[in-house]
Coordinates of C-alpha atoms and ligand atoms in Angstrom, one line a residue:
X1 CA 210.8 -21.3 71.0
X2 CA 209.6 -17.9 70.7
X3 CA 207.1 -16.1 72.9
X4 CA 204.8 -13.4 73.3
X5 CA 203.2 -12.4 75.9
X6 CA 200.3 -10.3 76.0
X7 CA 199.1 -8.3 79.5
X8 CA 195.4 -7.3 79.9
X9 CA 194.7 -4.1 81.9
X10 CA 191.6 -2.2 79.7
X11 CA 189.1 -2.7 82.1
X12 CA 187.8 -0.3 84.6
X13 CA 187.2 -2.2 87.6
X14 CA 183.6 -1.1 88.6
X15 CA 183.6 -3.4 91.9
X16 CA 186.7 -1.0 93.0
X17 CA 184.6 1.7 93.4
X18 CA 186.9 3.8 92.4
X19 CA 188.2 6.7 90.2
X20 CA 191.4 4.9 89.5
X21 CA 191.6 1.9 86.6
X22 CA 191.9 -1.5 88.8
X23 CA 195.4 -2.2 87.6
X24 CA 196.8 1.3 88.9
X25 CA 195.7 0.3 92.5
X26 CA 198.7 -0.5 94.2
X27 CA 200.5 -3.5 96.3
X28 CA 203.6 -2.3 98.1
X29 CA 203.4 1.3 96.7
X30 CA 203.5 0.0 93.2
X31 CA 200.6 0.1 90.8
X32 CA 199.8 -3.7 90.1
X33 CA 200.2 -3.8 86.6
X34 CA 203.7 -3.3 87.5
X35 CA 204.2 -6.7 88.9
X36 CA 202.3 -8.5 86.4
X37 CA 204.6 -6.5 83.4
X38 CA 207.8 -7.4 85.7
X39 CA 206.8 -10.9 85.8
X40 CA 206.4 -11.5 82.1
X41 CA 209.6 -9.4 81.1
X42 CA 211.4 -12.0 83.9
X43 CA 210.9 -14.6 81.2
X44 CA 212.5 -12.1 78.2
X45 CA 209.7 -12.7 75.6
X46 CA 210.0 -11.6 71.8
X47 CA 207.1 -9.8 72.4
X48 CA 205.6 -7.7 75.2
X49 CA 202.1 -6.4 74.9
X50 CA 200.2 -4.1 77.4
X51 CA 196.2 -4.3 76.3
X52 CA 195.1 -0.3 77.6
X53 CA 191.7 0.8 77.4
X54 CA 190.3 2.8 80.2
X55 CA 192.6 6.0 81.4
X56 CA 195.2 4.1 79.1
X57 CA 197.5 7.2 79.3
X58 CA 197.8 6.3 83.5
X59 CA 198.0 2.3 82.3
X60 CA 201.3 3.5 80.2
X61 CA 203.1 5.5 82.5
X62 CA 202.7 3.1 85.2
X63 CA 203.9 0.0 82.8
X64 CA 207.6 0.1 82.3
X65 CA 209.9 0.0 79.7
X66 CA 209.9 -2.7 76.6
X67 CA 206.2 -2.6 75.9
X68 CA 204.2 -2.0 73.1
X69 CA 200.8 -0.7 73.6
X70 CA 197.6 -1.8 72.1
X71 CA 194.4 0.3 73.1
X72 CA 191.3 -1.4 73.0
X73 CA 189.0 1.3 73.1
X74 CA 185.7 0.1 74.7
X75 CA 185.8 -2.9 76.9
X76 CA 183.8 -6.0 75.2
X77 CA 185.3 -8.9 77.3
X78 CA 188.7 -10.7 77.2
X79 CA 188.5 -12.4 74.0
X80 CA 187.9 -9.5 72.3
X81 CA 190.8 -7.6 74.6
X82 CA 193.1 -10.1 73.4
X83 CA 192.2 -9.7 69.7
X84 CA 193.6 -5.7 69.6
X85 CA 197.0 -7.3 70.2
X86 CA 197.1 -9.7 66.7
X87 CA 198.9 -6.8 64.9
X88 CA 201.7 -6.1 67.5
X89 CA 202.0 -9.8 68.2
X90 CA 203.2 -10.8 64.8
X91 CA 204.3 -14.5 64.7
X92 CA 205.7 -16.1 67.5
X93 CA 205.6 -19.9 69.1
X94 CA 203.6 -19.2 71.7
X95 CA 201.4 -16.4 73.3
X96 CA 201.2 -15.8 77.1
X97 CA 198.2 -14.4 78.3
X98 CA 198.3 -12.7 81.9
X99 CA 196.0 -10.5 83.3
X100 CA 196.8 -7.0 85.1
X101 CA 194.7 -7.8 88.0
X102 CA 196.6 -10.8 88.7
X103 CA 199.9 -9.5 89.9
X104 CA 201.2 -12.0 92.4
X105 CA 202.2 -14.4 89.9
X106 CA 205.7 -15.9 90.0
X107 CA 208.1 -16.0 87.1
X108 CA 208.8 -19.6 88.0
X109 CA 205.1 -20.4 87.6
X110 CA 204.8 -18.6 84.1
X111 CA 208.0 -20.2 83.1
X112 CA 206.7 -24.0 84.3
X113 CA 203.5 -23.2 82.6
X114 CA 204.8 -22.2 79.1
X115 CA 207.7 -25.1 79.3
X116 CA 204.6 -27.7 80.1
X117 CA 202.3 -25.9 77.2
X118 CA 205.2 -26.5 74.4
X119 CA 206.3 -29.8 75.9
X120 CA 202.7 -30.9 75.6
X121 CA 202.3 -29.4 72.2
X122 CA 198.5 -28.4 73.2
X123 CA 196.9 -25.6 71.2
X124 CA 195.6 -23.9 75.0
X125 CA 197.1 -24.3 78.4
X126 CA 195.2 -22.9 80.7
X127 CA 197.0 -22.1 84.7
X128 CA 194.6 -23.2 87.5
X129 CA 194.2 -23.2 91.0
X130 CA 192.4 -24.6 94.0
X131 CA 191.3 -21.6 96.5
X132 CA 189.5 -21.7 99.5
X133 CA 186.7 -19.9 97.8
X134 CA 186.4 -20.1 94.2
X135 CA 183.4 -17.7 94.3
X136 CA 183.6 -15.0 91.4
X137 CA 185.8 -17.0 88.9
X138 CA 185.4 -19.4 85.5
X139 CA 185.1 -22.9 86.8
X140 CA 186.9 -25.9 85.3
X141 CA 184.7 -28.2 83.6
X142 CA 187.0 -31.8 83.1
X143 CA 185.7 -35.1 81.7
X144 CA 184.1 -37.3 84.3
X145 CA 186.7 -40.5 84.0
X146 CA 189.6 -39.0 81.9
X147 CA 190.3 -35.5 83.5
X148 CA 190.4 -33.8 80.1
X149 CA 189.9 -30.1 80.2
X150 CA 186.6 -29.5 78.5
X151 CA 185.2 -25.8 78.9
X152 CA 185.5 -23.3 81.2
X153 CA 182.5 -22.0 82.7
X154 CA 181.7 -18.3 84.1
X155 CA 180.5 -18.1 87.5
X156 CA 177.5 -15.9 86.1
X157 CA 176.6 -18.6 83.6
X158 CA 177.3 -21.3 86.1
X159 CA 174.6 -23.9 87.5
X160 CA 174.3 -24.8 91.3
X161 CA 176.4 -27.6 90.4
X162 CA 178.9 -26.3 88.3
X163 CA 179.7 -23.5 90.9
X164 CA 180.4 -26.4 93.3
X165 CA 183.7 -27.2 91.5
X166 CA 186.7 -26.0 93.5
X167 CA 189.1 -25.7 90.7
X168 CA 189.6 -22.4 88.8
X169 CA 190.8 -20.5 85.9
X170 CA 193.1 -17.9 86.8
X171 CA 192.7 -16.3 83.9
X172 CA 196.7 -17.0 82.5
X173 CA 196.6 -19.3 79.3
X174 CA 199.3 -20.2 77.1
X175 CA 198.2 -20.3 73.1
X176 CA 199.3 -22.1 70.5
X177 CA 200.0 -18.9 67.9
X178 CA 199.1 -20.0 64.7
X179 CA 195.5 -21.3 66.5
X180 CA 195.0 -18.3 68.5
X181 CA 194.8 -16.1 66.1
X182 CA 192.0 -17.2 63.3
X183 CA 190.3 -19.1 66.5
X184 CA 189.5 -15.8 68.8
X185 CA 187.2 -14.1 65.8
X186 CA 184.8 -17.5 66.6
X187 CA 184.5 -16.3 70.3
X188 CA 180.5 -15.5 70.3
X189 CA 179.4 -12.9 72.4
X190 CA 178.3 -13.5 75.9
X191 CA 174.9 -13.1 77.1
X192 CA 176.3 -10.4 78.9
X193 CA 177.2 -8.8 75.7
X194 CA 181.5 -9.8 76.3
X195 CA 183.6 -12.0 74.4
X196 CA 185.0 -14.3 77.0
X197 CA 188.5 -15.3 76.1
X198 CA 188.0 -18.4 78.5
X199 CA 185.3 -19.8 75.3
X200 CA 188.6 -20.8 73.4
X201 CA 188.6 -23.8 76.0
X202 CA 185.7 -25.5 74.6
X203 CA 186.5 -23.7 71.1
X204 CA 189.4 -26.2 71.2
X205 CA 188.0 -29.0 72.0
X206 CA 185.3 -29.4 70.0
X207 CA 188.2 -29.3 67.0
X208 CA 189.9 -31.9 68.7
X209 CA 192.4 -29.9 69.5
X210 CA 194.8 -30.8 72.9
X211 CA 194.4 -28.7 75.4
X212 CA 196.1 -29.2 79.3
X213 CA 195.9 -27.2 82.4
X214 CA 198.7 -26.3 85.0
X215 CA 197.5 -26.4 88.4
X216 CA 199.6 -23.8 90.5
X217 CA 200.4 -25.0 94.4
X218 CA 199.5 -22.1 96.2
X219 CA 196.8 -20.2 95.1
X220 CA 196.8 -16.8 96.5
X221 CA 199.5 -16.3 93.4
X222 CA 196.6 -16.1 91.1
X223 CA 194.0 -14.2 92.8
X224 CA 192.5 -11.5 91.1
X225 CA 191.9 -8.3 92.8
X226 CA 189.0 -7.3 91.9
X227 CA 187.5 -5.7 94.7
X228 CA 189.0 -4.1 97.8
X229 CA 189.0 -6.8 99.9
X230 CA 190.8 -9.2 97.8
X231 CA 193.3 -5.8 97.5
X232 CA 193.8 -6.1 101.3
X233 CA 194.8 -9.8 101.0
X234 CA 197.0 -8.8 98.0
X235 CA 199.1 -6.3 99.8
X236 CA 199.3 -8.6 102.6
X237 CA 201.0 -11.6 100.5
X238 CA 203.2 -8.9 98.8
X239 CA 204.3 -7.4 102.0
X240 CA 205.3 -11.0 103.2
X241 CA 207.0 -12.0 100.3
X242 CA 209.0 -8.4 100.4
X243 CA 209.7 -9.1 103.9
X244 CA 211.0 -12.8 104.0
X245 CA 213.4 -11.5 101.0
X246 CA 214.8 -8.8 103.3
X247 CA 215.2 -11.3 106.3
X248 CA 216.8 -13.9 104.0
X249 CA 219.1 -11.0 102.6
X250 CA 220.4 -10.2 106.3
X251 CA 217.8 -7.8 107.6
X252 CA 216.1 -8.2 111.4
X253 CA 212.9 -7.6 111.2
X254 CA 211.6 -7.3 114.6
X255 CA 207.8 -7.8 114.1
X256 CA 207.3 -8.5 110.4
X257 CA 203.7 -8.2 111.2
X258 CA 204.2 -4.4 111.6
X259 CA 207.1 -3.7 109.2
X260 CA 205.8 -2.5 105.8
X261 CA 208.3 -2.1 103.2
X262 CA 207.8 -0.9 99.9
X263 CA 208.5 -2.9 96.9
X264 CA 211.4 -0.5 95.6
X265 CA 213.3 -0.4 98.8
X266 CA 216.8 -1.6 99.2
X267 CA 218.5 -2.4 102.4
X268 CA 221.9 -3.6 103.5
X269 CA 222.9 -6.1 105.5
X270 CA 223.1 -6.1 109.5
X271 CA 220.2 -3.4 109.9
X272 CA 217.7 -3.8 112.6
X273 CA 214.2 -2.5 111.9
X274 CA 212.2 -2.0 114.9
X275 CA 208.1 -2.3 114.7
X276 CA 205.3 -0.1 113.4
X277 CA 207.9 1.2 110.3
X278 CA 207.3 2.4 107.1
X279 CA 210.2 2.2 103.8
X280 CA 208.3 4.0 101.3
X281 CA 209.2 4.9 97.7
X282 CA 212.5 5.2 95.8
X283 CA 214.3 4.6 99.5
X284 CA 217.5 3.0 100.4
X285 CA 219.1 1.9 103.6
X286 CA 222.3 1.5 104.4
X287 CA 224.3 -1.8 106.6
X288 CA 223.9 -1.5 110.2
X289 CA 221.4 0.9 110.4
X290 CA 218.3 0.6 113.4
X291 CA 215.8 1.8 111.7
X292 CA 212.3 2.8 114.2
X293 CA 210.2 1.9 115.7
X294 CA 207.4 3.9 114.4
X295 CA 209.2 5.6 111.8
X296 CA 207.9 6.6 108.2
X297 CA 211.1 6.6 105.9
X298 CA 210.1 8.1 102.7
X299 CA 212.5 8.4 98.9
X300 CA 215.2 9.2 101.2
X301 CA 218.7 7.6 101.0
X302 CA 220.3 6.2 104.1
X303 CA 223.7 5.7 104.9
X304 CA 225.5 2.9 106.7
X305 CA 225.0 2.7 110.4
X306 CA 222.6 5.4 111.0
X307 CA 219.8 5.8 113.6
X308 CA 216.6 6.6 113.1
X309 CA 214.2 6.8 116.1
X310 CA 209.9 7.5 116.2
X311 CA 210.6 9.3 113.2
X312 CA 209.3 10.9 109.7
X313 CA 212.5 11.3 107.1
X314 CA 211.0 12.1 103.3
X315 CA 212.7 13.1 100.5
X316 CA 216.0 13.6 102.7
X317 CA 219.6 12.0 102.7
X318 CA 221.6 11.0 106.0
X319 CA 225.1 10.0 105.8
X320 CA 226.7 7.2 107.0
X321 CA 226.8 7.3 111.3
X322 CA 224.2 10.4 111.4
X323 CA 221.2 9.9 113.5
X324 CA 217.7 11.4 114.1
X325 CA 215.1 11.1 116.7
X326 CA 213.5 10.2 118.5
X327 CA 210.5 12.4 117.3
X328 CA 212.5 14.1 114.4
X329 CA 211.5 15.2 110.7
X330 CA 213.6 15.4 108.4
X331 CA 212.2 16.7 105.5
X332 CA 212.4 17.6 101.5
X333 CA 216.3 18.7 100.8
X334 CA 217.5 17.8 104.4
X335 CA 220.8 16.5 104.6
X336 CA 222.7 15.2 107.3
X337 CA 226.5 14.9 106.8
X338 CA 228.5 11.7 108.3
X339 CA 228.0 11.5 111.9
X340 CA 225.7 14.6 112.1
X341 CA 222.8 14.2 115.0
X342 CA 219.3 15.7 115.1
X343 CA 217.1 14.9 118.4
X344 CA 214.3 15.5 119.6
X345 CA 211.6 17.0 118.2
X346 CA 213.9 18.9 115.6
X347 CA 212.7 19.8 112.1
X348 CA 215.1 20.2 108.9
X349 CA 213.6 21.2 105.4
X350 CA 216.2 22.0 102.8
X351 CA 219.0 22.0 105.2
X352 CA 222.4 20.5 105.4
X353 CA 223.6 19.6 108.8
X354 CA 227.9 19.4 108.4
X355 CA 229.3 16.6 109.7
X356 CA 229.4 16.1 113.2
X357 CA 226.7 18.9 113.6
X358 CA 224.4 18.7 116.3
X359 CA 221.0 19.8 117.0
X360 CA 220.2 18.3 119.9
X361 CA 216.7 19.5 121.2
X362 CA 213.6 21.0 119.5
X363 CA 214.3 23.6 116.6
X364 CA 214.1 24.4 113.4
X365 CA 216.4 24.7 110.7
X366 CA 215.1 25.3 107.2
X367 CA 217.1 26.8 104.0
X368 CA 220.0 26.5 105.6
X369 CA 223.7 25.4 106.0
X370 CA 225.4 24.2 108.7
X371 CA 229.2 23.5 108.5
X372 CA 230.8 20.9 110.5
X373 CA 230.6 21.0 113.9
X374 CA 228.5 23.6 114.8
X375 CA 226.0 23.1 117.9
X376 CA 222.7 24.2 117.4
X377 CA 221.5 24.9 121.1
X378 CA 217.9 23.7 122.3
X379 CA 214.6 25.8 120.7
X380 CA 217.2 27.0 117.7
X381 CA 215.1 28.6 115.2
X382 CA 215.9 30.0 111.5
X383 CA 213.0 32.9 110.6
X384 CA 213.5 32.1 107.0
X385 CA 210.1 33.1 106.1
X386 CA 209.0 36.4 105.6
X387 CA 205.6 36.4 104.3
X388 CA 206.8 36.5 100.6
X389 CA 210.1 34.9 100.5
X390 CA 212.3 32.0 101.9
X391 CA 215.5 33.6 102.9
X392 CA 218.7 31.6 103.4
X393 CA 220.9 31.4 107.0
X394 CA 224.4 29.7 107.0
X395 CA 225.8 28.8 110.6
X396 CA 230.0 28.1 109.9
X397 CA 231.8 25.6 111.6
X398 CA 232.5 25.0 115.0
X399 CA 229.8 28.0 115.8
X400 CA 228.2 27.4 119.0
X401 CA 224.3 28.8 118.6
X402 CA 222.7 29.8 122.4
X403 CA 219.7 27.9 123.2
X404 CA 216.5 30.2 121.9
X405 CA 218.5 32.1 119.3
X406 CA 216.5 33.3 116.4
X407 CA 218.3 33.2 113.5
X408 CA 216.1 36.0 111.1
X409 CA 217.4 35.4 107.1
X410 CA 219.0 36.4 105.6
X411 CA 222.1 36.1 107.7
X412 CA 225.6 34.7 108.5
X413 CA 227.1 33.1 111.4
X414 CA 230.6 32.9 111.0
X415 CA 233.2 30.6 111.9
X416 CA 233.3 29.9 116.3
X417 CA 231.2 32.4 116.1
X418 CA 228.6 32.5 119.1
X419 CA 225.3 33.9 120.0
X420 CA 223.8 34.0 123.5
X421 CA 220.5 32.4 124.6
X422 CA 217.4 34.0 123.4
X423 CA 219.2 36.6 120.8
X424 CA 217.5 37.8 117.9
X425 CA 220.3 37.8 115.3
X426 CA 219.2 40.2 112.1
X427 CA 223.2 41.1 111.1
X428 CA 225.7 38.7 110.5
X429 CA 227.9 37.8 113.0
X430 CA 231.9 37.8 112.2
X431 CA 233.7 34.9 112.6
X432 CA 235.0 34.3 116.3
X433 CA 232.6 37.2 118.0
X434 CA 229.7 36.7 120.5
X435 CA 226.8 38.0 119.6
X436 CA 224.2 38.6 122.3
X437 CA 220.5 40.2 123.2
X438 CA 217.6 41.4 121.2
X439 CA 218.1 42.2 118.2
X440 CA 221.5 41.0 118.9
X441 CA 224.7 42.8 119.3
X442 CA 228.1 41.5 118.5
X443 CA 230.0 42.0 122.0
X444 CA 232.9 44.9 121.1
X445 CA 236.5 43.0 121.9
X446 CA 238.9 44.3 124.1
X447 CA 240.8 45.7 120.8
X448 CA 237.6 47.5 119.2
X449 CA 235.1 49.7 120.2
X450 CA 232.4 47.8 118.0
X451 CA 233.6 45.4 115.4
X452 CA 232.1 46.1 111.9
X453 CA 228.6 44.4 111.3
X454 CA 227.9 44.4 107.2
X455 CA 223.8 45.1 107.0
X456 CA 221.2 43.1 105.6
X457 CA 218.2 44.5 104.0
X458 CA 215.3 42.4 105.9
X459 CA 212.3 43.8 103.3
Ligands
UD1_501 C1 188.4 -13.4 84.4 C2 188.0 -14.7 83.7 C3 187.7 -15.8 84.7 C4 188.9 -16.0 85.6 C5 189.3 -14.7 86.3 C6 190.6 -14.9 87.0 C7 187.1 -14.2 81.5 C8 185.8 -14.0 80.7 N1 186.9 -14.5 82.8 O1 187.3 -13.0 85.1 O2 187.5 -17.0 84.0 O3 188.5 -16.9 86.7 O4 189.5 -13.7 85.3 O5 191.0 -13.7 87.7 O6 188.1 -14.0 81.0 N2 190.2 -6.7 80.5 C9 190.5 -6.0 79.4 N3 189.5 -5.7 78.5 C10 188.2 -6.1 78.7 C11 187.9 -6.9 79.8 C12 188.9 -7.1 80.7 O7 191.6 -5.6 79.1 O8 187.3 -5.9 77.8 C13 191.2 -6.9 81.5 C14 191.0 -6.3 82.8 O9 191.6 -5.1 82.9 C15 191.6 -7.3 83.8 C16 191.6 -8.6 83.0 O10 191.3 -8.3 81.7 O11 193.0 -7.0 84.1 C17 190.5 -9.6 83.5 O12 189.3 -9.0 83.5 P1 188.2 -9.1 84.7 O13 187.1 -8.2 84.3 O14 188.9 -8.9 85.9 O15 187.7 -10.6 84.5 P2 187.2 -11.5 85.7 O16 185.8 -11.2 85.9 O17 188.1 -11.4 86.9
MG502 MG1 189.6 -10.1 87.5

């Protein structure tokens, strides 16, 4: 049978307070209209439709791939949100309606409600639940003796005794198309001044028509978020759910409680992450890495078996068997090559450690390359600011840089070249010398009365 399915996420949000549409708020560092637009393309409809109204350009970007976008351009209610997407929809079997504030829905769920909807052969299914507290949502009215779904009831038109009734409507209906259609222009407006897409209910019936409901198990997959708190418990159930996955994947997690990992994080077997840890963004992580604790890992791509100790890495890439921290930063452009090493308290910004570099105690190294090899002694610093511009330094391999050396850019250390502790270096050093003092000298060898020093232009 043939599906559409049809995403709702025009609304504002007012009880979010906020400047941001309610459906751009995010769970796991994704906006949650993501996850409800992931869930229904999980079950490869005909169709998808996105429903954008307020800051739709945001609502789009955020969306995905697949989708075709219907604005509705002022808010009157959910029937009436539903209606914009007749065009686009076209004919299908059925129509799936989810809502973008709902986004911890399961695939499984949607799929077990649609394959109940057509087995039944009702003109509406509508997915229900049993929370704790079923404050704030359309109550289930069913027939005293039979059970039969009869209307569903806003909570702001809702008597005392009506609000009583624990079940819910999460707000996900399946729809009959060929009734849908003609049947949402009957939808009269609310006193509230909304077309209620949850009036189709009663709509139904009162033709006759069948119409079932699905009860889901656990209901904290169709909570809306609707307010901040509810957000909170949103994130929390996503976070979980991210979590187990990694655990059952092969990942130690030492404290789960404490270990927040975004939803587009990937992580490789046999890694250990310690507590208080954040995997943020586009970032991956490698096998056999130990990862924290207290580290914020951010879009940054991690090799296999690396280290990374009380740490902030963004935007940076360690190969495999490199290692930072504890209190390190690697930041935007770093790169550490295979088994490269930054300690403590060292700071990289577009900077290449070579493999088997070390850096091994405070320092700073930023537009910079490092070959393989080279030791960067304690309190290392490149000047490679100076005022205006961002000058580069290159250290070569196997160079051994005295604790305290200040490495003013533009300049070039060669090859086992060394400096002495404290030196100011504003030449390049040749490949093999010592250079030594303030502003450094290159030490004349036993065959030279001062080996030639090329100039740089430091203005
Ligand atoms: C809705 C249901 C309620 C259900 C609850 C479940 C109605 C009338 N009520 O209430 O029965 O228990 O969801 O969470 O349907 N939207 C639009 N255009 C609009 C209005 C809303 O696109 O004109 C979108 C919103 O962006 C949101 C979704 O539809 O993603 C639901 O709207 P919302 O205002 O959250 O409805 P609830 O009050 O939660
Ligand atoms: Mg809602």
């Amino acid at each position: 049978m043939s599906l559409t399915i049809v995403v709702l996420a025009a609304g504002q949000g007012v009880r979010m307070n906020s400047d941001l549409p309610k459906v751009m708020h995010a769970l796991a560092g994704r906006p949650m209209v993501r996850f409800a637009t992931d869930a229904a393309r999980a079950l490869e409809p005909e169709n998808l439709i996105v429903v954008v109204g307020y800051r739709a350009d945001l609502v789009r970007s955020a969306a995905g791939e697949g989708i075709t976008f219907v604005t509705q351009e002022e808010q009157l209610g959910t029937g009436h949100a539903v209606q914009q997407a007749q065009i686009a929809a076209g004919k299908a079997d059925t129509v799936l309606v989810l809502y973008g504030d709902t986004p911890l829905i399961r695939p499984e769920t949607l799929r077990q409600v649609v394959g109940h909807h057509e087995e039944v052969g009702a003109a509406v299914t509508v997915l229900t639940s049993r929370p704790a507290d079923p404050t704030g949502y359309g109550r289930i009215l069913r027939a005293a003796h039979t059970d039969t779904v009869l209307a569903i009831v806003e909570e702001r038109d809702a008597t005392p005794q009506q609000k009583a009734i624990d079940e819910v409507s999460s707000g996900i209906f399946c729809f009959r198309d060929e009734w849908l259609w003609p049947n949402l222009e009957d939808i009269e407006k609310s006193p509230a001044g909304e077309y209620y897409l949850t009036d189709l209910v009663a709509i139904a019936r009162a033709q006759g028509e069948t119409v079932t409901a699905w009860t889901v198990a656990d209901p904290l997959e169709v909570i809306g978020l609707d307010q901040r708190i509810k957000l909170a418990q949103g994130e929390a159930e996503m976070r979980r759910r991210i979590n187990l996955g990694w655990m059952a994947a092969g990942v130690t997690l030492i404290h789960p409680e404490t270990t927040y990992i975004d939803a587009g994080v990937v992580i490789g077997s046999d890694t250990t992450i310690w507590p208080n840890t954040y995997l943020q963004g586009q970032t991956r992580i490698g096998q056999g890495c130990t990862i924290g604790p207290s580290s914020v890992i951010r879009d940054s791509d991690v090799g296999n078996r690396c280290r990374v100790e009380l740490s902030v890495v963004e935007q940076a890439t360690m190969e495999e068997d490199s290692d930072v921290g504890p209190f390190g930063h690697l930041r935007s452009g770093a790169y550490l090559a295979k088994g490269a090493h930054m300690g403590n308290f060292g700071e990289i910004k577009n900077a290449t450690l070579g493999p088997g570099a070390k850096m091994g105690h405070f320092g700073y190294m930023g537009d910079a390359t490092v070959e393989a090899g080279a030791n960067i002694g304690a309190g290392t610093i490149t000047c490679n600011y100076d005022g205006k511009r961002k000058h580069r330094t290159t250290i070569g391999a196997q160079a051994f840089i005295g604790s305290g050396t200040m490495l003013v850019a533009p300049v070039e250390i060669g090859e086992g070249a060394t400096t002495g502790a404290g030196s100011v270096v504003t030449r390049d050093v040749p490949a093999g010398s010592v250079a030594y003092g303030v502003p450094a000298k290159v030490r004349p060898t036993a065959d030279e009365e001062e080996p030639e020093v090329k100039d740089r232009d430091h203005g």
